[in-house]
Short mmCIF file of C-alpha atoms in Angstrom, two decimals:
data_model
loop_
_atom_site.label_atom_id
_atom_site.label_comp_id
_atom_site.label_asym_id
_atom_site.label_seq_id
_atom_site.Cartn_x
_atom_site.Cartn_y
_atom_site.Cartn_z
CA MET A 1 -26.53 8.98 12.86
CA SER A 2 -27.14 9.53 16.53
CA ASN A 3 -23.79 8.06 17.53
CA SER A 4 -21.62 10.22 15.29
CA VAL A 5 -19.42 12.94 16.69
CA LEU A 6 -20.06 15.00 13.63
CA PHE A 7 -23.81 15.23 13.30
CA ASP A 8 -26.93 15.75 15.31
CA ALA A 9 -30.00 13.78 14.35
CA PRO A 10 -31.33 15.67 11.31
CA GLY A 11 -34.56 17.64 11.44
CA PRO A 12 -37.27 17.45 8.74
CA LYS A 13 -35.73 20.21 6.57
CA THR A 14 -32.30 18.60 6.70
CA VAL A 15 -33.77 15.22 5.83
CA LEU A 16 -35.19 16.74 2.66
CA ARG A 17 -31.89 18.38 1.80
CA HIS A 18 -30.07 15.10 2.31
CA ARG A 19 -32.53 13.41 -0.01
CA ALA A 20 -31.76 15.95 -2.72
CA TYR A 21 -28.03 15.32 -2.25
CA ALA A 22 -28.64 11.58 -2.49
CA VAL A 23 -30.46 11.93 -5.80
CA ALA A 24 -27.76 14.20 -7.22
CA THR A 25 -25.00 11.79 -6.18
CA GLY A 26 -26.88 8.85 -7.62
CA LEU A 27 -27.24 10.61 -10.96
CA ALA A 28 -23.57 11.61 -11.01
CA LEU A 29 -22.48 8.04 -10.27
CA LEU A 30 -24.72 6.67 -12.99
CA GLY A 31 -23.26 9.26 -15.37
CA ILE A 32 -19.70 8.21 -14.63
CA ALA A 33 -20.57 4.53 -14.92
CA TRP A 34 -22.30 5.16 -18.23
CA TYR A 35 -19.37 7.21 -19.56
CA ILE A 36 -16.93 4.39 -18.80
CA PHE A 37 -19.26 1.66 -20.04
CA ASP A 38 -20.03 3.55 -23.24
CA GLY A 39 -16.34 4.17 -23.95
CA PHE A 40 -15.46 0.50 -23.48
CA ASN A 41 -18.48 -0.51 -25.51
CA ASP A 42 -17.42 1.72 -28.42
CA ALA A 43 -13.96 0.19 -28.24
CA GLY A 44 -15.63 -3.20 -28.54
CA GLN A 45 -14.53 -4.39 -25.12
CA PHE A 46 -17.88 -5.98 -24.33
CA ASP A 47 -17.90 -8.10 -27.44
CA TYR A 48 -18.49 -11.47 -25.82
CA GLU A 49 -17.33 -13.66 -28.71
CA LYS A 50 -14.02 -11.94 -29.26
CA LYS A 51 -13.10 -10.60 -25.86
CA TRP A 52 -14.78 -12.57 -23.11
CA GLU A 53 -15.16 -16.08 -24.40
CA VAL A 54 -11.60 -16.82 -23.32
CA PHE A 55 -12.67 -16.70 -19.73
CA THR A 56 -15.25 -19.42 -20.15
CA THR A 57 -12.84 -21.73 -21.94
CA PRO A 58 -11.70 -24.50 -19.57
CA ASP A 59 -8.07 -24.31 -20.71
CA PHE A 60 -7.81 -20.65 -19.95
CA ILE A 61 -9.68 -20.92 -16.69
CA ARG A 62 -7.18 -23.55 -15.73
CA ALA A 63 -4.30 -21.33 -16.81
CA LEU A 64 -5.69 -18.43 -14.78
CA LEU A 65 -6.33 -20.48 -11.67
CA VAL A 66 -3.32 -22.80 -11.75
CA ASP A 67 -0.54 -20.81 -13.38
CA GLY A 68 -1.99 -17.54 -12.21
CA LEU A 69 -3.80 -17.52 -8.91
CA PHE A 70 -2.10 -20.59 -7.50
CA LYS A 71 1.41 -19.33 -8.29
CA THR A 72 0.51 -15.96 -6.85
CA LEU A 73 -0.81 -17.54 -3.66
CA GLN A 74 2.27 -19.74 -3.53
CA MET A 75 4.57 -16.74 -3.67
CA ALA A 76 2.53 -14.84 -1.10
CA PHE A 77 2.34 -17.87 1.19
CA GLY A 78 6.07 -18.56 0.95
CA ALA A 79 6.81 -14.92 1.63
CA ILE A 80 4.53 -14.81 4.67
CA LEU A 81 6.04 -17.99 6.14
CA GLY A 82 9.52 -16.57 5.68
CA ALA A 83 8.40 -13.23 7.01
CA ILE A 84 7.04 -14.82 10.19
CA VAL A 85 10.39 -16.48 10.87
CA PHE A 86 12.26 -13.27 10.06
CA GLY A 87 9.83 -11.26 12.16
CA VAL A 88 10.06 -13.49 15.21
CA VAL A 89 13.87 -13.58 15.11
CA PHE A 90 14.39 -9.84 14.68
CA GLY A 91 11.34 -8.76 16.67
CA ILE A 92 12.64 -10.60 19.71
CA GLY A 93 16.15 -9.48 18.78
CA LYS A 94 15.02 -5.88 19.05
CA LEU A 95 13.71 -6.57 22.56
CA SER A 96 16.94 -8.18 23.68
CA GLU A 97 18.73 -6.86 26.73
CA HIS A 98 22.07 -7.18 24.98
CA ARG A 99 23.09 -4.19 22.98
CA TRP A 100 25.03 -6.26 20.45
CA ILE A 101 21.85 -8.13 19.51
CA ARG A 102 19.45 -5.24 19.79
CA TRP A 103 21.28 -2.75 17.60
CA PRO A 104 22.02 -4.91 14.59
CA SER A 105 18.44 -6.19 14.70
CA ALA A 106 17.11 -2.65 14.74
CA VAL A 107 19.34 -1.60 11.84
CA ILE A 108 18.30 -4.58 9.74
CA VAL A 109 14.61 -4.05 10.44
CA GLU A 110 14.76 -0.33 9.68
CA PHE A 111 16.72 -0.93 6.50
CA PHE A 112 14.27 -3.37 4.98
CA ARG A 113 11.32 -1.26 6.01
CA ALA A 114 12.63 1.87 4.36
CA VAL A 115 13.64 0.36 1.04
CA PRO A 116 10.98 -0.23 -1.64
CA VAL A 117 10.18 -3.89 -2.22
CA LEU A 118 10.71 -3.40 -5.92
CA LEU A 119 14.29 -2.30 -5.36
CA LEU A 120 14.97 -5.43 -3.29
CA MET A 121 13.25 -7.54 -5.88
CA VAL A 122 15.36 -6.26 -8.76
CA PHE A 123 18.56 -6.67 -6.76
CA ILE A 124 17.76 -10.23 -5.68
CA TRP A 125 16.70 -11.08 -9.21
CA PHE A 126 20.03 -9.97 -10.66
CA SER A 127 21.89 -11.70 -7.81
CA LEU A 128 20.16 -15.01 -8.48
CA GLY A 129 20.89 -14.70 -12.17
CA ILE A 130 18.27 -13.32 -14.49
CA LYS A 131 18.74 -16.14 -16.99
CA GLU A 132 17.52 -18.79 -14.55
CA GLU A 133 13.87 -19.59 -14.94
CA SER A 134 13.11 -19.87 -11.24
CA SER A 135 15.03 -16.81 -10.10
CA SER A 136 12.19 -14.36 -10.69
CA PHE A 137 9.91 -16.53 -8.56
CA TRP A 138 12.42 -16.58 -5.73
CA ALA A 139 13.22 -12.89 -6.16
CA VAL A 140 9.58 -12.11 -5.43
CA VAL A 141 9.45 -14.50 -2.47
CA PHE A 142 12.69 -13.30 -0.90
CA ALA A 143 12.02 -9.61 -1.43
CA LEU A 144 8.56 -9.93 0.10
CA THR A 145 9.97 -12.03 2.95
CA LEU A 146 12.49 -9.35 3.86
CA TYR A 147 10.08 -6.46 3.63
CA ASN A 148 7.12 -8.12 5.35
CA GLY A 149 9.43 -9.74 7.88
CA ALA A 150 10.74 -6.33 8.87
CA VAL A 151 7.21 -5.02 9.26
CA LEU A 152 6.16 -8.08 11.26
CA ALA A 153 9.20 -7.72 13.52
CA GLU A 154 7.96 -4.26 14.41
CA VAL A 155 4.39 -5.51 14.83
CA LEU A 156 5.50 -8.37 17.06
CA ARG A 157 7.59 -6.03 19.18
CA ALA A 158 4.59 -3.74 19.59
CA GLY A 159 2.43 -6.78 20.37
CA ILE A 160 4.76 -7.99 23.09
CA ASN A 161 5.02 -4.49 24.53
CA ALA A 162 1.24 -4.35 24.62
CA VAL A 163 1.07 -7.35 26.97
CA PRO A 164 0.36 -5.97 30.46
CA LYS A 165 3.59 -5.56 32.38
CA GLY A 166 2.36 -7.58 35.33
CA GLN A 167 2.30 -10.74 33.21
CA GLY A 168 6.08 -10.77 32.85
CA GLU A 169 6.64 -9.69 36.42
CA ALA A 170 4.40 -12.46 37.73
CA ALA A 171 6.25 -15.01 35.63
CA TYR A 172 9.60 -13.86 37.04
CA ALA A 173 8.09 -13.93 40.52
CA ILE A 174 7.20 -17.58 40.31
CA GLY A 175 10.77 -18.29 39.25
CA MET A 176 10.68 -18.59 35.48
CA ARG A 177 13.78 -17.80 33.52
CA LYS A 178 14.10 -15.08 30.89
CA THR A 179 13.67 -17.49 27.96
CA GLN A 180 10.70 -19.13 29.62
CA VAL A 181 9.03 -15.81 30.30
CA MET A 182 9.42 -14.83 26.66
CA ALA A 183 8.44 -18.19 25.17
CA ASN A 184 5.62 -19.18 27.52
CA ILE A 185 4.12 -15.92 28.69
CA LEU A 186 4.91 -12.91 26.53
CA LEU A 187 5.17 -14.39 23.04
CA PRO A 188 1.84 -16.25 23.00
CA GLN A 189 -0.04 -13.19 24.23
CA GLY A 190 1.87 -10.89 21.89
CA VAL A 191 1.04 -13.14 18.96
CA LYS A 192 -2.63 -13.05 19.86
CA ILE A 193 -2.58 -9.27 19.82
CA MET A 194 -0.72 -9.15 16.53
CA LEU A 195 -2.90 -11.70 14.68
CA PRO A 196 -5.11 -9.16 12.87
CA SER A 197 -2.05 -7.21 11.73
CA LEU A 198 -0.52 -10.46 10.54
CA VAL A 199 -3.51 -11.15 8.33
CA SER A 200 -3.45 -7.58 7.03
CA GLN A 201 0.17 -8.14 6.17
CA CYS A 202 -0.88 -11.16 4.14
CA ILE A 203 -2.98 -8.80 2.02
CA VAL A 204 0.05 -6.58 1.53
CA ALA A 205 2.17 -9.56 0.51
CA LEU A 206 -0.47 -10.83 -1.88
CA LYS A 207 -0.86 -7.47 -3.54
CA ASP A 208 2.88 -6.99 -3.77
CA THR A 209 3.33 -10.22 -5.70
CA ALA A 210 1.94 -8.19 -8.60
CA LEU A 211 5.16 -6.17 -8.51
CA GLY A 212 6.83 -9.25 -9.90
CA THR A 213 5.86 -7.86 -13.32
CA LEU A 214 9.13 -5.93 -13.37
CA VAL A 215 11.19 -9.09 -12.82
CA LEU A 216 9.06 -11.24 -15.13
CA ALA A 217 7.72 -13.33 -12.28
CA PRO A 218 4.98 -15.91 -12.83
CA GLY A 219 1.54 -15.43 -11.38
CA LEU A 220 -1.73 -13.73 -12.19
CA THR A 221 -0.28 -10.65 -13.85
CA LYS A 222 1.90 -12.74 -16.13
CA VAL A 223 -0.93 -15.04 -17.19
CA GLY A 224 -3.04 -11.95 -17.71
CA THR A 225 -0.41 -10.44 -19.98
CA GLN A 226 -0.18 -13.62 -22.01
CA ILE A 227 -3.94 -13.77 -22.43
CA TYR A 228 -4.38 -10.19 -23.57
CA LEU A 229 -1.43 -10.39 -25.92
CA GLU A 230 -3.09 -13.36 -27.57
CA PHE A 231 -6.67 -12.11 -27.69
CA ASN A 232 -6.12 -8.37 -27.58
CA ASN A 233 -8.63 -8.05 -24.74
CA ARG A 234 -6.82 -5.93 -22.21
CA VAL A 235 -9.85 -4.59 -20.42
CA PRO A 236 -11.67 -7.89 -19.83
CA THR A 237 -8.40 -9.51 -18.72
CA MET A 238 -7.64 -6.70 -16.33
CA PHE A 239 -11.17 -6.94 -15.01
CA VAL A 240 -10.87 -10.68 -14.36
CA VAL A 241 -7.41 -10.44 -12.80
CA ALA A 242 -8.40 -7.53 -10.57
CA THR A 243 -11.53 -9.37 -9.48
CA LEU A 244 -9.47 -12.40 -8.45
CA TYR A 245 -7.08 -10.25 -6.42
CA ILE A 246 -9.86 -8.23 -4.85
CA SER A 247 -11.91 -11.27 -3.83
CA VAL A 248 -9.01 -13.04 -2.15
CA ASN A 249 -7.98 -9.85 -0.38
CA PHE A 250 -11.52 -9.09 0.63
CA LEU A 251 -11.81 -12.51 2.28
CA LEU A 252 -8.54 -11.90 4.11
CA MET A 253 -9.80 -8.50 5.22
CA LEU A 254 -12.96 -10.06 6.67
CA LEU A 255 -10.79 -12.61 8.46
CA ALA A 256 -8.62 -9.84 9.92
CA ASN A 257 -11.66 -7.94 11.15
CA TRP A 258 -13.11 -11.08 12.69
CA LEU A 259 -9.83 -11.90 14.44
CA GLN A 260 -9.65 -8.34 15.72
CA LYS A 261 -13.10 -8.65 17.28
CA ARG A 262 -12.53 -12.15 18.58
CA TYR A 263 -9.08 -11.80 20.10
CA VAL A 264 -8.10 -8.20 20.53
CA GLY A 265 -11.18 -6.10 21.09
CA GLU A 266 -10.53 -2.39 21.01
CA LYS A 267 -6.81 -2.56 21.73
CA LYS A 268 -4.93 -0.89 18.89
CA LEU A 269 -1.34 -1.71 18.05
CA GLN A 270 0.88 1.34 18.01
CA VAL A 271 3.65 0.75 15.52
CA ALA A 272 6.37 3.35 15.33
CA LEU A 273 7.24 5.21 12.15
CA PRO A 274 8.02 4.50 9.40
CA GLY A 275 5.50 1.76 9.94
CA THR A 276 3.42 0.75 7.00
CA VAL A 277 1.16 -1.80 8.55
CA ASP A 278 -1.92 -2.10 6.44
CA THR A 279 -1.05 0.89 4.37
CA GLY A 280 -1.12 -1.22 1.38
CA ALA A 281 1.68 -0.96 -0.79
CA GLY A 282 4.06 -2.36 1.33
CA GLY A 283 6.21 0.16 0.07
CA ALA A 284 5.45 -0.65 -2.91
CA GLY A 285 5.24 -1.72 0.12
CA GLY A 286 2.73 -1.52 1.52
CA MET A 287 1.00 -1.58 -1.57
CA MET B 1 31.78 2.05 -8.17
CA GLU B 2 32.21 3.61 -11.63
CA ALA B 3 28.63 2.72 -12.42
CA ILE B 4 27.48 5.40 -10.01
CA SER B 5 30.47 7.71 -9.82
CA ASP B 6 30.55 8.25 -13.57
CA ASN B 7 26.81 8.77 -13.69
CA TRP B 8 25.87 10.99 -10.80
CA ASP B 9 23.67 13.05 -13.09
CA LEU B 10 21.56 10.02 -14.02
CA TYR B 11 21.41 8.96 -10.38
CA PHE B 12 20.16 12.32 -9.19
CA ARG B 13 17.81 12.76 -12.11
CA SER B 14 16.14 9.43 -11.33
CA PHE B 15 15.58 10.49 -7.72
CA GLY B 16 14.30 13.79 -9.09
CA TYR B 17 11.51 11.88 -10.80
CA THR B 18 10.84 9.94 -7.61
CA VAL B 19 10.55 13.13 -5.58
CA ALA B 20 8.44 14.88 -8.21
CA LEU B 21 6.02 11.94 -8.33
CA PHE B 22 5.89 11.84 -4.55
CA VAL B 23 5.30 15.55 -4.00
CA ILE B 24 2.54 15.91 -6.57
CA ALA B 25 0.74 12.67 -5.74
CA SER B 26 1.12 13.32 -2.02
CA VAL B 27 -0.60 16.71 -2.17
CA LEU B 28 -3.34 15.45 -4.48
CA SER B 29 -3.96 12.31 -2.42
CA MET B 30 -4.36 14.41 0.73
CA ILE B 31 -6.98 16.54 -1.00
CA PHE B 32 -8.86 13.66 -2.59
CA GLY B 33 -8.52 11.50 0.53
CA THR B 34 -10.08 14.28 2.63
CA ILE B 35 -13.00 14.50 0.22
CA LEU B 36 -13.47 10.72 0.36
CA CYS B 37 -13.34 10.80 4.14
CA ALA B 38 -15.93 13.59 4.23
CA LEU B 39 -18.20 11.45 2.05
CA ARG B 40 -17.63 8.43 4.27
CA VAL B 41 -18.51 10.14 7.52
CA GLY B 42 -21.20 12.36 6.06
CA PRO B 43 -24.95 12.01 6.62
CA VAL B 44 -25.99 11.07 3.06
CA LYS B 45 -26.32 7.33 2.80
CA ILE B 46 -25.61 6.90 -0.90
CA MET B 47 -22.43 8.99 -0.65
CA ARG B 48 -21.29 6.88 2.27
CA ALA B 49 -21.99 3.69 0.37
CA ALA B 50 -20.24 4.89 -2.79
CA ALA B 51 -17.15 6.06 -0.92
CA THR B 52 -17.00 2.86 1.14
CA THR B 53 -17.23 0.70 -1.97
CA TYR B 54 -14.54 2.72 -3.69
CA VAL B 55 -12.18 2.53 -0.72
CA THR B 56 -12.68 -1.21 -0.24
CA LEU B 57 -12.18 -2.00 -3.92
CA VAL B 58 -9.14 0.16 -4.51
CA ARG B 59 -7.40 -0.78 -1.26
CA ASN B 60 -7.56 -4.43 -2.21
CA THR B 61 -6.33 -3.97 -5.76
CA PRO B 62 -2.58 -4.24 -6.41
CA LEU B 63 -1.14 -0.85 -7.35
CA VAL B 64 0.29 -2.43 -10.48
CA ILE B 65 -3.25 -3.07 -11.70
CA VAL B 66 -4.29 0.50 -10.97
CA PHE B 67 -1.32 1.67 -13.03
CA ALA B 68 -2.22 -0.75 -15.80
CA PHE B 69 -5.76 0.58 -15.81
CA PHE B 70 -4.67 4.16 -16.47
CA THR B 71 -2.04 3.11 -18.95
CA PHE B 72 -3.95 0.57 -21.05
CA ALA B 73 -7.65 0.66 -20.27
CA SER B 74 -8.62 4.27 -19.66
CA PRO B 75 -7.57 5.46 -23.16
CA MET B 76 -10.40 3.27 -24.46
CA PHE B 77 -13.04 5.46 -22.91
CA GLY B 78 -11.19 8.57 -23.91
CA LEU B 79 -9.23 9.25 -20.74
CA THR B 80 -5.65 9.89 -21.83
CA PHE B 81 -2.86 12.08 -20.57
CA ASN B 82 -1.58 13.04 -24.00
CA PHE B 83 -2.19 16.69 -23.25
CA LEU B 84 0.60 16.57 -20.67
CA ASP B 85 3.80 17.67 -22.37
CA VAL B 86 5.94 19.64 -19.97
CA HIS B 87 9.71 19.74 -20.15
CA ILE B 88 11.67 21.38 -17.38
CA GLY B 89 15.43 21.22 -17.81
CA LYS B 90 16.25 17.59 -18.32
CA PHE B 91 12.95 16.37 -16.89
CA ASP B 92 10.10 15.33 -19.13
CA PHE B 93 6.65 15.21 -17.68
CA THR B 94 4.47 13.52 -20.24
CA GLU B 95 1.74 10.94 -20.63
CA ALA B 96 3.31 8.24 -18.46
CA PHE B 97 3.93 10.76 -15.70
CA GLY B 98 0.30 11.86 -15.74
CA ALA B 99 -0.93 8.28 -15.56
CA ALA B 100 1.47 7.58 -12.69
CA VAL B 101 0.35 10.62 -10.71
CA VAL B 102 -3.32 9.75 -11.17
CA SER B 103 -2.78 6.09 -10.22
CA LEU B 104 -0.74 6.92 -7.13
CA THR B 105 -3.23 9.60 -6.11
CA LEU B 106 -6.33 7.43 -6.45
CA TYR B 107 -4.67 4.50 -4.70
CA THR B 108 -3.15 6.50 -1.84
CA SER B 109 -6.28 8.56 -1.19
CA THR B 110 -8.06 5.46 0.04
CA PHE B 111 -5.42 5.04 2.72
CA VAL B 112 -5.48 8.76 3.51
CA CYS B 113 -9.25 8.47 3.91
CA GLU B 114 -8.91 5.60 6.37
CA ALA B 115 -6.22 7.41 8.36
CA LEU B 116 -8.37 10.52 8.67
CA ARG B 117 -11.41 8.48 9.56
CA SER B 118 -9.56 6.75 12.37
CA GLY B 119 -8.59 10.21 13.59
CA ILE B 120 -12.21 11.34 13.66
CA ASN B 121 -13.26 8.14 15.39
CA SER B 122 -10.71 8.77 18.10
CA VAL B 123 -12.46 11.96 19.21
CA PRO B 124 -14.74 11.06 22.11
CA LEU B 125 -18.44 11.67 21.48
CA GLY B 126 -18.64 13.68 24.69
CA GLN B 127 -16.43 16.38 23.16
CA ALA B 128 -18.98 17.21 20.51
CA GLU B 129 -21.84 16.95 22.96
CA ALA B 130 -20.09 19.33 25.34
CA ALA B 131 -19.41 21.73 22.48
CA ARG B 132 -23.10 21.76 21.59
CA ALA B 133 -24.02 22.10 25.23
CA VAL B 134 -22.05 25.33 25.58
CA GLY B 135 -23.91 26.63 22.54
CA LEU B 136 -21.41 26.26 19.70
CA THR B 137 -22.95 26.05 16.23
CA PHE B 138 -22.20 23.13 13.90
CA GLY B 139 -19.37 25.11 12.29
CA GLY B 140 -18.01 26.03 15.68
CA THR B 141 -18.15 22.46 16.96
CA MET B 142 -16.26 21.29 13.91
CA THR B 143 -13.56 23.93 13.61
CA GLN B 144 -13.00 24.56 17.31
CA VAL B 145 -13.45 21.16 18.89
CA VAL B 146 -13.67 18.09 16.67
CA LEU B 147 -11.36 18.66 13.70
CA PRO B 148 -8.35 20.00 15.64
CA GLN B 149 -8.31 16.84 17.74
CA ALA B 150 -8.99 14.58 14.77
CA ILE B 151 -6.20 16.06 12.67
CA ARG B 152 -3.73 15.80 15.52
CA ALA B 153 -4.61 12.15 16.02
CA SER B 154 -4.19 11.34 12.35
CA VAL B 155 -0.67 12.73 11.89
CA PRO B 156 1.15 9.44 12.64
CA PRO B 157 -1.01 7.22 10.39
CA LEU B 158 -0.94 9.85 7.64
CA ALA B 159 2.84 9.93 7.82
CA SER B 160 2.93 6.15 7.43
CA VAL B 161 0.65 6.40 4.43
CA GLN B 162 2.81 9.02 2.75
CA ILE B 163 5.98 7.06 3.46
CA ALA B 164 4.41 4.01 1.87
CA MET B 165 3.48 6.19 -1.10
CA LEU B 166 7.06 7.41 -1.44
CA LYS B 167 8.11 3.79 -1.80
CA ASN B 168 5.15 3.09 -4.07
CA THR B 169 6.40 5.60 -6.61
CA SER B 170 8.79 2.80 -7.58
CA VAL B 171 5.93 0.99 -9.29
CA ALA B 172 6.14 3.67 -12.00
CA ALA B 173 9.36 1.91 -13.02
CA ALA B 174 7.28 -0.76 -14.70
CA PHE B 175 5.30 1.87 -16.62
CA GLY B 176 7.89 3.86 -18.45
CA ILE B 177 9.19 6.42 -16.00
CA LEU B 178 12.92 6.53 -15.40
CA GLU B 179 12.68 6.97 -11.64
CA ALA B 180 15.09 5.49 -9.13
CA VAL B 181 14.18 1.80 -9.40
CA ALA B 182 14.06 1.87 -13.19
CA GLN B 183 17.44 3.62 -13.27
CA MET B 184 18.85 1.07 -10.84
CA ARG B 185 17.64 -1.72 -13.08
CA ARG B 186 19.38 -0.09 -16.03
CA PHE B 187 22.63 0.41 -14.15
CA THR B 188 22.55 -3.18 -12.94
CA ASN B 189 21.95 -4.37 -16.45
CA ASN B 190 24.98 -2.51 -17.76
CA PHE B 191 27.33 -3.09 -14.82
CA SER B 192 26.15 -6.39 -13.42
CA SER B 193 29.40 -6.99 -11.54
CA GLN B 194 28.79 -3.86 -9.47
CA ARG B 195 25.21 -4.70 -8.55
CA THR B 196 25.77 -4.62 -4.80
CA GLU B 197 27.22 -1.10 -4.83
CA ILE B 198 24.47 0.05 -7.12
CA PHE B 199 21.84 -1.45 -4.85
CA ILE B 200 23.33 0.14 -1.75
CA PHE B 201 23.49 3.58 -3.35
CA PHE B 202 19.88 3.49 -4.46
CA ALA B 203 18.75 2.04 -1.13
CA LEU B 204 20.55 4.89 0.65
CA GLY B 205 18.71 7.41 -1.51
CA TYR B 206 15.36 5.98 -0.44
CA ILE B 207 16.39 5.68 3.19
CA LEU B 208 17.42 9.34 3.22
CA LEU B 209 14.06 10.38 1.79
CA VAL B 210 12.15 8.20 4.28
CA LEU B 211 14.18 9.59 7.18
CA LEU B 212 13.47 13.17 6.06
CA LEU B 213 9.76 12.42 5.91
CA SER B 214 9.54 10.72 9.28
CA PHE B 215 11.61 13.51 10.83
CA ALA B 216 9.18 16.08 9.47
CA ALA B 217 6.24 14.02 10.70
CA SER B 218 7.60 13.66 14.22
CA ARG B 219 8.34 17.41 14.39
CA LEU B 220 4.77 18.10 13.36
CA GLU B 221 3.42 15.62 15.86
CA LYS B 222 5.40 17.20 18.71
CA ARG B 223 4.37 20.69 17.68
CA TRP B 224 0.69 19.80 17.66
CA GLN B 225 0.79 17.80 20.84
CA VAL B 226 -1.57 18.95 23.52
CA ALA B 227 0.44 20.77 26.13
#
């Protein structure tokens, strides 16, 4: 650990001590794992025939992937598309020189950032009519659009502000107009800087689709519920559903890290409070 | 309007649950997050690996699933919150509350850990080297030089994390706690013609709480700023 602020390179005595710690930790971890495994085993959760066979049955795999994962991805994708539009409109709105554009944009962005996604979701759900089959789907999409859009607006604004000042000045100097400077010079560079945050926001949106449980939305959690109600195998179902979420998110996370290295380098976006970029929950956000 | 104006007690009680969840889980997540961060930056490889795995897994899991785990799955290996049976005034803190606090804490600590870690990473290596060069011990280097700077740098991200957690308490609505979002859903069910007013009142409650938090955070940040 020679490049850590916190530690010197350890001497021989310390190396031994660290080894002892490592063994103790390993044993403790094994103990916890065993405790959980044993408990589930006693409760019969590892009974392959009764509890797990569902997940090797083609029909249920199809249900999980098509009605579950695909619907979830659909909702997340729709929300992100909407959020990008929302974010570009209000992000640029917040940078406007006209007070009557800037202020309403700021109020709208702050409002949707401060309110939990779940609150929005319930409200939109009731507004669309809870009896309609599709309204829970759209409630999830719209709620996530508004919340993530507000976050992206802030991210985009920070991205544009992070473009070196000389870029805009040079563009004005060669005679470009305000719209041209924004559209041709600042926006493309700002977008490049915000790309990693955009992908992180996709993770937030994807995780937040799970909130749709409260408004009976389709997707992985709903299919999961149906499966465990039928086979009484809550733990295996939860395990499978969580694994699906985690793997998709993990891939997105790798993509975000790669983009960060490729396009941004060490430059960090500073997003003002109450920013929740990549804090998960998305408020429930940020989840 | 009657939906709210006739039921102020229910309105405030629901935000009481929200605040109670937030305060308890916030304190616990700071403690647990600090421990996780210590493991992640520490010198023992297996601790680092375990903490990193935990953080990566939990961060990428929807909070709803974490809640579901402590509500449905953990009782199967004997982890229940039945022992929790506290009643203060009109507030009941029972099983569901315990599960909610644990879920929020475990989930949020991973973000607290990352915020703290970014703070530590922002301290230049030269600072620690200089501290050693003037003869400070390990304890001295930590308490006098590294940690003060790291903590200062992590105030803004930590504030974001806690604000997100405040909003995340709403997930408890789906798991049997009558906090603000659950109460709003009930109101809207009973007075569906007044849904917009109901929504605005509950939204204002959250906005007020978020503003209070970010105000406190910015005061703290200013106070700890290097002169």
